[in-house]
Coordinates of C-alpha atoms and ligand atoms in Angstrom, one line a residue:
Chain A
X1 CA 0.0 0.0 0.0
X2 CA 1.8 3.1 -1.2
X3 CA 0.2 5.5 1.2
X4 CA 1.1 3.7 4.4
X5 CA 4.4 5.6 5.0
X6 CA 2.4 8.8 4.9
X7 CA 0.0 7.4 7.4
X8 CA 2.8 6.3 9.7
X9 CA 4.3 9.8 9.4
X10 CA 0.9 11.3 10.2
X11 CA 0.6 9.1 13.2
X12 CA 4.0 10.1 14.4
X13 CA 3.2 13.8 14.0
X14 CA -0.1 13.7 15.9
X15 CA 1.4 11.6 18.7
X16 CA 4.1 14.3 19.0
X17 CA 1.6 17.2 19.0
X18 CA -0.5 15.5 21.5
X19 CA 2.3 14.9 24.0
X20 CA 3.3 18.5 23.7
X21 CA -0.3 19.7 24.1
X22 CA -1.1 17.6 27.1
X23 CA 2.2 18.5 28.7
X24 CA 1.8 22.3 28.1
X25 CA -1.8 22.2 29.4
X26 CA -1.1 19.9 32.3
X27 CA -4.0 18.0 30.9
X28 CA -5.3 14.4 31.3
X29 CA -6.2 11.6 28.9
X30 CA -2.9 11.1 27.1
X31 CA -3.3 7.4 27.4
X32 CA -6.6 7.3 25.6
X33 CA -5.3 9.7 22.9
X34 CA -2.3 7.5 22.1
X35 CA -4.3 4.3 22.0
X36 CA -6.4 5.7 19.1
X37 CA -3.5 7.6 17.3
X38 CA -3.2 5.0 14.6
X39 CA -6.9 4.8 14.1
X40 CA -7.1 8.5 13.6
X41 CA -4.1 8.6 11.4
X42 CA -5.6 6.0 9.0
X43 CA -8.9 7.8 9.0
X44 CA -7.6 11.4 8.5
X45 CA -4.6 10.7 6.3
X46 CA -6.3 8.1 4.1
X47 CA -10.0 7.3 4.5
X48 CA -12.2 10.2 5.3
X49 CA -13.7 12.2 2.5
X50 CA -14.0 15.5 4.2
X51 CA -12.5 18.5 2.6
X52 CA -11.4 21.4 4.9
X53 CA -12.3 23.8 2.2
X54 CA -15.9 22.5 2.1
X55 CA -16.7 21.8 5.7
X56 CA -20.5 21.8 5.3
X57 CA -20.5 19.6 2.1
X58 CA -23.6 17.4 2.7
X59 CA -21.8 14.5 1.0
X60 CA -18.8 14.6 3.4
X61 CA -17.9 11.6 5.5
X62 CA -18.8 12.3 9.1
X63 CA -16.4 11.5 12.0
X64 CA -17.9 11.5 15.5
X65 CA -15.6 11.2 18.5
X66 CA -17.7 9.7 21.2
X67 CA -14.9 9.3 23.7
X68 CA -14.8 13.1 23.8
X69 CA -12.2 13.3 26.5
X70 CA -9.4 12.0 24.2
X71 CA -9.4 15.3 22.5
X72 CA -5.8 16.5 22.0
X73 CA -5.1 13.9 19.4
X74 CA -8.2 14.7 17.3
X75 CA -7.4 18.4 17.3
X76 CA -3.9 17.4 16.2
X77 CA -5.3 15.3 13.4
X78 CA -7.6 18.0 12.3
X79 CA -4.7 20.6 12.3
X80 CA -2.5 18.2 10.3
X81 CA -5.3 17.6 7.9
X82 CA -5.6 21.4 7.3
X83 CA -8.8 22.3 9.2
X84 CA -6.9 24.9 11.2
X85 CA -3.3 26.0 11.7
X86 CA -1.0 23.6 13.5
X87 CA 0.3 26.5 15.5
X88 CA -3.1 26.8 17.2
X89 CA -2.6 23.5 18.9
X90 CA -0.4 25.4 21.4
X91 CA -3.5 27.1 22.8
X92 CA -5.0 23.7 23.9
X93 CA -6.9 24.3 27.1
X94 CA -5.5 27.8 27.5
X95 CA -7.7 30.7 28.6
X96 CA -10.0 31.8 25.7
X97 CA -8.9 29.0 23.3
X98 CA -11.6 27.2 21.4
X99 CA -9.6 24.0 21.9
X100 CA -11.4 22.8 25.0
X101 CA -10.5 19.7 27.0
X102 CA -13.5 17.8 25.8
X103 CA -14.2 17.9 22.1
X104 CA -16.0 21.0 20.8
X105 CA -17.9 21.6 17.7
X106 CA -16.6 25.2 17.8
X107 CA -13.4 23.8 16.3
X108 CA -13.2 23.5 12.5
X109 CA -13.7 19.9 11.4
X110 CA -15.4 18.8 14.6
X111 CA -18.9 17.6 13.9
X112 CA -20.3 17.3 17.4
X113 CA -19.3 18.0 21.0
X114 CA -19.2 15.1 23.3
X115 CA -17.7 14.4 26.7
X116 CA -20.5 12.7 28.4
X117 CA -20.1 9.1 27.3
X118 CA -22.7 7.2 25.3
X119 CA -23.8 10.1 23.2
X120 CA -21.8 9.8 20.0
X121 CA -23.2 6.5 18.6
X122 CA -26.9 7.6 18.6
X123 CA -26.0 10.8 16.9
X124 CA -23.9 8.9 14.3
X125 CA -26.9 6.6 13.8
X126 CA -29.1 9.6 13.1
X127 CA -26.6 10.9 10.6
X128 CA -26.4 7.5 8.9
X129 CA -30.1 7.4 8.7
X130 CA -30.4 10.9 7.1
X131 CA -27.7 10.0 4.6
X132 CA -29.5 6.9 3.6
X133 CA -32.8 8.8 3.2
X134 CA -31.0 11.3 1.0
X135 CA -29.3 8.5 -1.0
X136 CA -25.9 9.8 -0.3
X137 CA -22.8 7.6 -0.7
X138 CA -20.9 9.0 2.3
X139 CA -20.0 7.0 5.5
X140 CA -20.3 7.8 9.1
X141 CA -17.5 6.8 11.5
X142 CA -17.9 6.9 15.2
X143 CA -14.9 6.1 17.6
X144 CA -16.0 4.9 21.0
X145 CA -14.1 3.9 24.1
X146 CA -14.4 0.5 25.7
X147 CA -15.5 2.0 29.0
X148 CA -18.4 3.8 27.4
X149 CA -19.8 0.5 26.2
X150 CA -21.2 0.4 29.7
X151 CA -23.7 3.0 28.8
X152 CA -27.2 1.8 28.0
X153 CA -27.7 4.5 25.4
X154 CA -25.1 2.8 23.2
X155 CA -26.9 -0.5 23.4
X156 CA -30.1 1.2 22.4
X157 CA -28.3 2.5 19.3
X158 CA -26.6 -0.9 18.7
X159 CA -30.0 -2.5 18.7
X160 CA -31.4 0.2 16.4
X161 CA -28.8 0.5 13.6
X162 CA -29.1 -3.0 12.2
X163 CA -32.9 -2.9 12.3
X164 CA -32.6 0.0 9.9
X165 CA -29.8 -1.6 7.8
X166 CA -27.4 1.3 8.3
X167 CA -24.5 -0.2 6.4
X168 CA -23.0 3.3 5.9
X169 CA -22.2 3.3 9.6
X170 CA -18.9 2.2 11.1
X171 CA -18.4 2.1 14.9
X172 CA -14.8 1.8 16.0
X173 CA -14.1 0.7 19.5
X174 CA -10.7 1.7 20.9
X175 CA -10.5 -1.4 23.0
X176 CA -7.5 -0.6 25.2
X177 CA -8.8 -2.8 28.0
X178 CA -8.6 0.0 30.6
X179 CA -11.4 2.3 31.8
X180 CA -11.1 5.1 34.3
X181 CA -11.1 3.1 37.5
X182 CA -9.4 -0.1 36.3
X183 CA -9.3 -3.0 33.9
X184 CA -12.5 -3.3 31.8
X185 CA -12.6 -7.0 32.6
X186 CA -12.7 -6.1 36.3
X187 CA -14.9 -3.1 36.3
X188 CA -17.6 -4.4 34.0
X189 CA -16.7 -7.2 31.6
X190 CA -17.5 -6.7 27.9
X191 CA -16.4 -10.1 26.6
X192 CA -17.5 -11.9 24.6
X193 CA -17.6 -8.5 23.1
X194 CA -17.6 -9.1 19.3
X195 CA -20.3 -11.8 19.8
X196 CA -22.5 -9.3 21.6
X197 CA -22.4 -6.9 18.6
X198 CA -23.0 -9.8 16.2
X199 CA -25.9 -11.0 18.2
X200 CA -27.4 -7.5 17.8
X201 CA -27.0 -7.7 14.0
X202 CA -23.7 -6.0 13.3
X203 CA -20.9 -7.1 11.1
X204 CA -18.0 -7.3 13.6
X205 CA -14.3 -7.4 12.8
X206 CA -11.5 -7.6 15.4
X207 CA -8.2 -6.3 14.4
X208 CA -4.9 -4.9 15.8
X209 CA -5.7 -1.3 16.2
X210 CA -2.1 -0.3 15.7
X211 CA -1.7 -2.2 12.4
X212 CA -1.9 0.7 9.9
X213 CA -2.3 -1.5 6.9
X214 CA -5.0 -3.7 8.4
X215 CA -6.9 -0.6 9.7
X216 CA -6.8 0.9 6.2
X217 CA -8.0 -2.2 4.3
X218 CA -10.7 -2.7 6.9
X219 CA -12.0 0.8 6.7
X220 CA -11.7 0.8 2.9
X221 CA -13.8 -2.3 2.5
X222 CA -16.8 -1.2 4.6
X223 CA -19.5 -2.2 4.2
X224 CA -18.3 -5.7 4.0
X225 CA -21.8 -7.0 4.7
X226 CA -24.6 -5.4 2.7
X227 CA -27.4 -4.0 5.0
X228 CA -25.4 -4.4 8.2
X229 CA -23.5 -1.7 10.1
X230 CA -19.9 -2.5 10.9
X231 CA -18.1 -2.5 14.2
X232 CA -14.3 -2.5 14.1
X233 CA -13.1 -3.7 17.5
X234 CA -9.7 -2.3 17.5
X235 CA -7.4 -4.0 20.0
X236 CA -5.2 -1.3 21.2
X237 CA -2.8 -0.4 24.0
X238 CA -3.5 2.6 26.2
X239 CA -0.5 5.0 25.9
X240 CA 0.8 3.2 22.8
X241 CA 4.2 4.4 21.7
X242 CA 5.5 5.6 25.1
X243 CA 7.0 2.7 27.1
X244 CA 6.2 4.1 30.5
X245 CA 2.7 4.9 29.6
X246 CA 1.7 1.7 27.9
X247 CA -1.1 -0.2 29.6
X248 CA -0.8 2.0 32.7
X249 CA -4.1 3.2 34.2
X250 CA -2.5 6.3 35.8
X251 CA -1.9 7.8 32.3
X252 CA -5.6 8.3 32.0
X253 CA -5.0 11.1 34.4
X254 CA -1.4 12.2 34.6
X255 CA 0.4 14.7 32.4
X256 CA 4.0 14.1 31.5
X257 CA 6.6 16.4 33.1
X258 CA 9.4 17.9 31.1
X259 CA 11.7 14.9 31.4
X260 CA 8.9 12.5 30.7
X261 CA 7.9 14.6 27.6
X262 CA 11.4 14.5 26.3
X263 CA 11.6 10.7 26.6
X264 CA 8.2 10.2 25.2
X265 CA 8.9 12.4 22.2
X266 CA 12.1 10.5 21.6
X267 CA 10.2 7.2 21.8
X268 CA 7.5 8.2 19.3
X269 CA 10.1 9.7 17.0
X270 CA 8.6 13.2 17.0
Chain B
X1 CA -54.8 18.2 21.1
X2 CA -52.9 15.1 20.0
X3 CA -55.0 14.7 16.9
X4 CA -54.8 18.4 16.0
X5 CA -51.0 18.2 16.4
X6 CA -50.6 15.2 14.2
X7 CA -53.0 16.6 11.6
X8 CA -51.1 19.9 11.5
X9 CA -47.7 18.2 11.4
X10 CA -48.8 15.9 8.6
X11 CA -49.9 18.8 6.5
X12 CA -46.6 20.5 7.1
X13 CA -44.6 17.4 6.3
X14 CA -46.4 16.9 3.1
X15 CA -45.1 20.3 2.0
X16 CA -41.7 20.0 3.6
X17 CA -39.6 17.0 2.6
X18 CA -37.1 17.6 5.4
X19 CA -39.6 17.2 8.2
X20 CA -39.4 14.0 10.3
X21 CA -41.3 12.4 13.1
X22 CA -39.8 10.0 15.6
X23 CA -41.7 8.4 18.4
X24 CA -40.8 6.2 21.4
X25 CA -43.3 3.4 20.7
X26 CA -46.2 5.6 21.9
X27 CA -48.9 7.3 20.0
X28 CA -51.2 4.3 19.2
X29 CA -54.3 5.5 17.3
X30 CA -52.8 9.0 17.1
X31 CA -49.6 8.9 14.9
X32 CA -50.9 6.6 12.3
X33 CA -52.3 9.6 10.4
X34 CA -48.7 10.8 9.8
X35 CA -47.2 7.3 9.5
X36 CA -49.5 6.2 6.8
X37 CA -49.0 9.3 4.7
X38 CA -45.3 9.8 5.2
X39 CA -43.8 6.4 6.1
X40 CA -40.3 7.3 4.9
X41 CA -40.0 10.1 7.4
X42 CA -41.7 8.4 10.3
X43 CA -39.7 6.2 12.7
X44 CA -40.9 4.4 15.7
X45 CA -37.5 4.1 17.4
X46 CA -38.8 1.6 20.0
X47 CA -38.8 2.1 23.8
X48 CA -35.5 3.9 23.8
X49 CA -35.7 7.6 24.5
X50 CA -32.0 8.3 24.8
X51 CA -31.4 6.9 21.4
X52 CA -34.4 8.7 20.1
X53 CA -33.0 12.1 21.2
X54 CA -29.5 11.3 19.9
X55 CA -30.8 10.0 16.6
X56 CA -33.0 13.1 16.3
X57 CA -30.0 15.3 16.8
X58 CA -28.0 13.4 14.2
X59 CA -30.8 13.7 11.6
X60 CA -31.3 17.4 12.4
X61 CA -27.5 18.1 12.1
X62 CA -27.9 16.6 8.6
X63 CA -30.2 19.4 7.6
X64 CA -33.6 18.2 8.7
X65 CA -36.3 19.2 11.2
X66 CA -37.2 16.5 13.6
X67 CA -40.1 16.1 16.0
X68 CA -39.8 13.5 18.7
X69 CA -42.9 12.4 20.5
X70 CA -43.7 10.5 23.7
X71 CA -45.4 10.7 27.0
X72 CA -44.5 13.7 29.1
X73 CA -41.7 12.4 31.4
X74 CA -40.3 10.0 28.8
X75 CA -39.5 12.5 26.0
X76 CA -38.0 14.9 28.6
X77 CA -36.5 13.4 31.7
X78 CA -35.4 10.1 30.3
X79 CA -33.2 11.7 27.6
X80 CA -32.5 15.0 29.4
X81 CA -28.7 15.0 28.9
X82 CA -29.2 14.2 25.2
X83 CA -31.6 17.2 24.9
X84 CA -29.1 19.4 26.8
X85 CA -25.9 18.3 25.0
X86 CA -26.9 16.8 21.6
X87 CA -29.8 19.0 20.8
X88 CA -29.6 22.4 22.6
X89 CA -25.8 22.8 22.7
X90 CA -25.7 22.2 19.0
X91 CA -28.8 24.2 18.3
X92 CA -30.1 21.1 16.5
X93 CA -33.5 21.6 14.9
X94 CA -35.3 19.2 17.2
X95 CA -38.8 19.6 18.6
X96 CA -39.6 17.7 21.8
X97 CA -43.3 16.9 22.0
X98 CA -44.9 15.5 25.1
X99 CA -48.4 14.3 25.7
X100 CA -50.2 13.8 28.9
X101 CA -49.3 17.2 30.5
X102 CA -50.0 17.6 34.2
X103 CA -52.7 15.2 35.4
X104 CA -53.9 14.2 31.9
X105 CA -53.1 10.5 32.6
X106 CA -55.2 10.6 35.8
X107 CA -55.4 7.2 37.4
X108 CA -52.2 6.0 35.7
X109 CA -50.3 7.4 38.6
X110 CA -47.2 9.3 39.4
X111 CA -44.9 8.0 36.7
X112 CA -47.3 9.4 34.1
X113 CA -47.9 12.8 35.7
X114 CA -45.8 15.3 34.0
X115 CA -45.7 18.1 36.5
X116 CA -42.0 19.3 36.6
X117 CA -41.3 19.0 32.8
X118 CA -41.7 22.7 32.0
X119 CA -39.2 23.7 34.7
X120 CA -36.6 21.3 33.4
X121 CA -37.2 22.1 29.7
X122 CA -37.1 25.8 30.5
X123 CA -33.7 25.5 32.0
X124 CA -32.2 24.2 28.8
X125 CA -30.3 26.9 26.8
X126 CA -32.0 27.9 23.6
X127 CA -35.1 25.7 24.2
X128 CA -38.4 27.5 23.4
X129 CA -41.2 26.2 25.6
X130 CA -44.8 26.1 24.5
X131 CA -47.9 25.0 26.6
X132 CA -50.9 25.5 24.4
X133 CA -54.4 25.7 26.0
X134 CA -56.6 24.5 23.1
X135 CA -56.4 23.0 19.6
X136 CA -56.2 26.3 17.9
X137 CA -53.0 27.1 19.8
X138 CA -51.6 23.6 19.1
X139 CA -52.0 24.2 15.3
X140 CA -50.5 27.6 15.3
X141 CA -47.6 26.7 17.5
X142 CA -46.9 23.5 15.6
X143 CA -46.7 25.5 12.4
X144 CA -44.5 28.1 13.9
X145 CA -41.9 25.8 15.4
X146 CA -41.7 23.7 12.3
X147 CA -39.9 26.5 10.6
X148 CA -38.2 28.2 13.6
X149 CA -34.9 26.3 13.0
X150 CA -34.2 25.9 16.7
X151 CA -35.1 23.5 19.6
X152 CA -38.6 23.7 21.1
X153 CA -40.6 22.0 23.7
X154 CA -44.3 21.5 22.9
X155 CA -46.4 20.2 25.8
X156 CA -49.7 18.7 24.9
X157 CA -52.5 17.3 27.0
X158 CA -54.6 14.5 25.5
X159 CA -57.8 14.7 23.6
X160 CA -61.1 16.5 23.7
X161 CA -59.9 19.8 24.9
X162 CA -62.3 22.6 23.8
X163 CA -61.4 25.6 21.7
X164 CA -61.4 28.4 24.2
X165 CA -61.6 31.5 22.0
X166 CA -61.9 32.6 18.4
X167 CA -59.5 31.0 15.9
X168 CA -58.3 34.3 14.5
X169 CA -54.6 34.5 13.7
X170 CA -52.3 35.1 16.6
X171 CA -48.6 35.4 17.1
X172 CA -47.7 32.3 19.1
X173 CA -45.0 33.9 21.2
X174 CA -47.3 36.5 22.6
X175 CA -50.0 35.8 25.2
X176 CA -53.6 35.4 23.8
X177 CA -56.4 37.1 25.5
X178 CA -59.3 34.6 26.1
X179 CA -61.5 36.9 28.1
X180 CA -61.3 40.6 28.8
X181 CA -61.2 41.9 32.4
X182 CA -58.9 44.4 34.2
X183 CA -59.5 44.0 37.9
X184 CA -57.7 40.7 38.1
X185 CA -55.9 39.1 35.3
X186 CA -55.4 35.3 35.2
X187 CA -52.4 34.1 33.2
X188 CA -52.9 30.5 32.5
X189 CA -50.8 27.9 30.6
X190 CA -52.4 24.8 29.1
X191 CA -55.9 23.4 29.1
X192 CA -56.4 24.5 32.7
X193 CA -57.2 27.9 31.1
X194 CA -60.7 26.4 30.5
X195 CA -61.2 26.1 34.3
X196 CA -59.9 29.7 34.6
X197 CA -62.6 30.9 32.2
X198 CA -65.2 29.2 34.4
X199 CA -63.8 30.7 37.5
X200 CA -63.9 34.2 35.9
X201 CA -67.5 33.6 35.1
X202 CA -68.2 32.6 38.7
X203 CA -66.5 35.8 39.9
X204 CA -68.2 38.1 37.3
X205 CA -70.6 39.7 39.7
X206 CA -67.7 40.6 42.1
X207 CA -64.9 41.6 39.8
X208 CA -63.9 41.8 36.2
X209 CA -61.5 38.9 35.7
X210 CA -59.5 38.7 32.5
X211 CA -58.0 35.4 31.3
X212 CA -55.0 35.3 29.2
X213 CA -53.3 32.2 27.7
X214 CA -49.6 32.3 28.2
X215 CA -48.8 29.5 25.8
X216 CA -45.2 30.6 25.3
X217 CA -43.4 30.4 28.6
X218 CA -40.0 30.8 27.0
X219 CA -39.3 33.3 25.7
X220 CA -41.9 35.0 27.9
X221 CA -43.3 38.2 26.3
X222 CA -42.3 40.3 29.3
X223 CA -43.5 43.6 27.8
X224 CA -47.0 42.1 27.4
X225 CA -47.0 40.8 31.0
X226 CA -45.9 44.2 32.4
X227 CA -48.6 45.9 30.5
X228 CA -51.3 43.5 31.8
X229 CA -50.0 44.1 35.3
X230 CA -50.2 47.9 34.9
X231 CA -53.9 48.3 35.7
X232 CA -54.7 45.1 37.5
X233 CA -55.3 44.8 41.3
X234 CA -53.7 41.3 41.1
X235 CA -52.1 38.9 38.7
X236 CA -52.9 35.2 39.2
X237 CA -51.0 32.5 37.5
X238 CA -52.7 29.1 37.0
X239 CA -50.8 26.1 35.7
X240 CA -51.0 22.3 35.7
X241 CA -47.4 22.0 36.9
X242 CA -45.5 22.8 40.1
X243 CA -44.9 26.5 40.7
X244 CA -41.2 26.1 40.8
X245 CA -39.8 26.8 37.4
X246 CA -43.2 27.1 35.8
X247 CA -45.5 29.9 34.8
X248 CA -45.6 31.4 38.3
X249 CA -41.8 31.5 38.4
X250 CA -41.6 33.1 35.0
X251 CA -44.3 35.8 35.6
X252 CA -43.1 36.6 39.2
X253 CA -39.5 36.9 38.0
X254 CA -40.7 39.2 35.2
X255 CA -42.7 41.5 37.5
X256 CA -40.6 41.4 40.7
X257 CA -38.7 44.6 40.1
X258 CA -41.6 46.5 38.4
X259 CA -42.4 49.7 40.2
X260 CA -45.9 49.7 41.7
X261 CA -46.7 46.2 40.5
X262 CA -49.7 44.3 41.8
X263 CA -49.2 41.1 43.8
X264 CA -48.7 37.9 41.9
X265 CA -50.6 34.8 43.2
X266 CA -49.5 31.4 41.9
X267 CA -52.0 28.6 41.8
X268 CA -50.2 25.4 40.9
X269 CA -49.8 21.7 41.7
X270 CA -48.4 21.5 45.2
X271 CA -45.0 19.9 45.6
X272 CA -45.3 16.8 47.8
X273 CA -42.5 14.5 48.7
X274 CA -43.2 10.9 49.5
X275 CA -46.9 11.0 48.8
X276 CA -48.2 7.9 47.1
X277 CA -50.5 8.5 44.1
X278 CA -54.2 7.5 44.5
X279 CA -56.4 6.9 41.5
X280 CA -58.6 9.6 40.1
X281 CA -59.3 11.2 36.7
X282 CA -57.8 14.5 35.7
X283 CA -60.7 16.6 37.1
X284 CA -60.5 14.7 40.5
X285 CA -56.7 15.2 40.8
X286 CA -57.0 18.8 39.9
X287 CA -59.7 19.3 42.5
X288 CA -57.5 17.7 45.1
X289 CA -54.7 20.1 44.1
X290 CA -57.0 23.1 44.5
X291 CA -57.3 23.7 40.8
X292 CA -61.0 23.0 40.0
X293 CA -62.8 26.0 38.6
X294 CA -64.6 26.5 41.9
X295 CA -61.4 26.3 43.9
X296 CA -59.7 28.7 41.6
X297 CA -62.5 31.2 42.0
X298 CA -62.5 30.8 45.8
X299 CA -58.7 31.2 46.0
X300 CA -58.9 34.4 43.9
X301 CA -61.7 35.7 46.1
X302 CA -59.6 35.0 49.2
X303 CA -56.5 36.6 47.7
X304 CA -58.3 39.7 46.7
X305 CA -60.1 39.9 50.1
X306 CA -56.8 39.9 51.8
X307 CA -55.4 42.9 49.9
Ligands
LIG1 MG1 -10.5 2.3 27.6

């Protein structure tokens, strides 16, 4: 795949931006940003048909970030994609900046504000439904956290989408196995996770959420099952790319200090 | 009211290809009129109000106007955060419609009594709040909000509510005078205005009581309310809702700082904690709450007598 090196470079850059942003703002959620870095890189560098010059094009692909706390990395991806200047990332969480700690639709390229969990998927379902009604060829992508799959509202939407044959809808679960107070398996087990989605009528695929090529081919081939929405259960590692953050719960909260930032940037190659 | 709403909405949807109706598996023998004529823009989302509100926001953010419909507490409280975040924060063109306002569901009990909904909906930023008193207001308001482009709450009762005044055109965001009278002015919201008209008649030999339907609680036409208050000895609000956060709160807040204003008396459903519902139809429950026509008349008489 000829574009993969570009995607890898995109992933490196947004990891670097995110580390700097979270450090400068003394902000949280670096772990959940890094776990979906590769997913976002593939989507924004390769998959999504959304032109920064035509942000209200009704035929654009929609991207909904339902895990709205993992925001620095999406802002970084949008800036790299040209929705606003990369220099603006330095204002993240600063007084008066539109780059708020939970994702804001005041930021160019952001479709909806989230932050309270369990909201993104129903909205994405509505967008998929409207696109179908208008016979548009676009696709709706919604990235969710594993922890937010505790929310009943998601399961209402998971029940609803296959009933209406919304095969233009792609849910991506950043399955990093950690939620805010511990291991998903200990707080509220989701397994057998893919089977649950399948039982509700979804086409479910489980992949390595850090395999750029596999992510790209998976997203490109959606819908793989006509008439069924797709869920991509992306097995990821929280804090991926920074050795001392990987699979560590505390990096849901902590912000890297200067020394940690330097090491982290060196490790991600940014 | 429900049938008038659905008839009006169906007419609008037949002309507007972007108008949708979602329901939470409620509306049997009411919504079929819309569903049979416009099946492609009617969705029964099932018994899942959070999803209904989120889906409505997603459809609306794709350039549509979406009405969502259920029983009072279900279309409001059950999906409150979706209405706050997904609908209001985004200014999504979603209209929340509830049926069974106040005690309309009578013997069905507490879960079905929508008596705090106006307060909660009024607290949401950008949400217009409408409580029509008769079918004429329902039709006018439905038509107005269908093209407003912003979130609205429309609170309906059930069926059989009488038309309370002439059906001449009226601007739905201004109060509508149902009966002239300047000694005491009753501001009423919802079908309880009918009892207010009866009360005014009972009191006719003692004082001239005007009755005004304040169907639009938010934004409240404050200029109109101050003007009404200008010459009256007292303003009385009557609502099928608790006073906190409802019509009384809105009117009292509007008049509080007005120089030389008359007193404002609020007749509303009492707030009671821990009281178990007992059966009774709407009229019986209203009577127990001190909101029968006779009770309204007597309470106004007492209030005026104490001035
Ligand atoms: Mg997680």
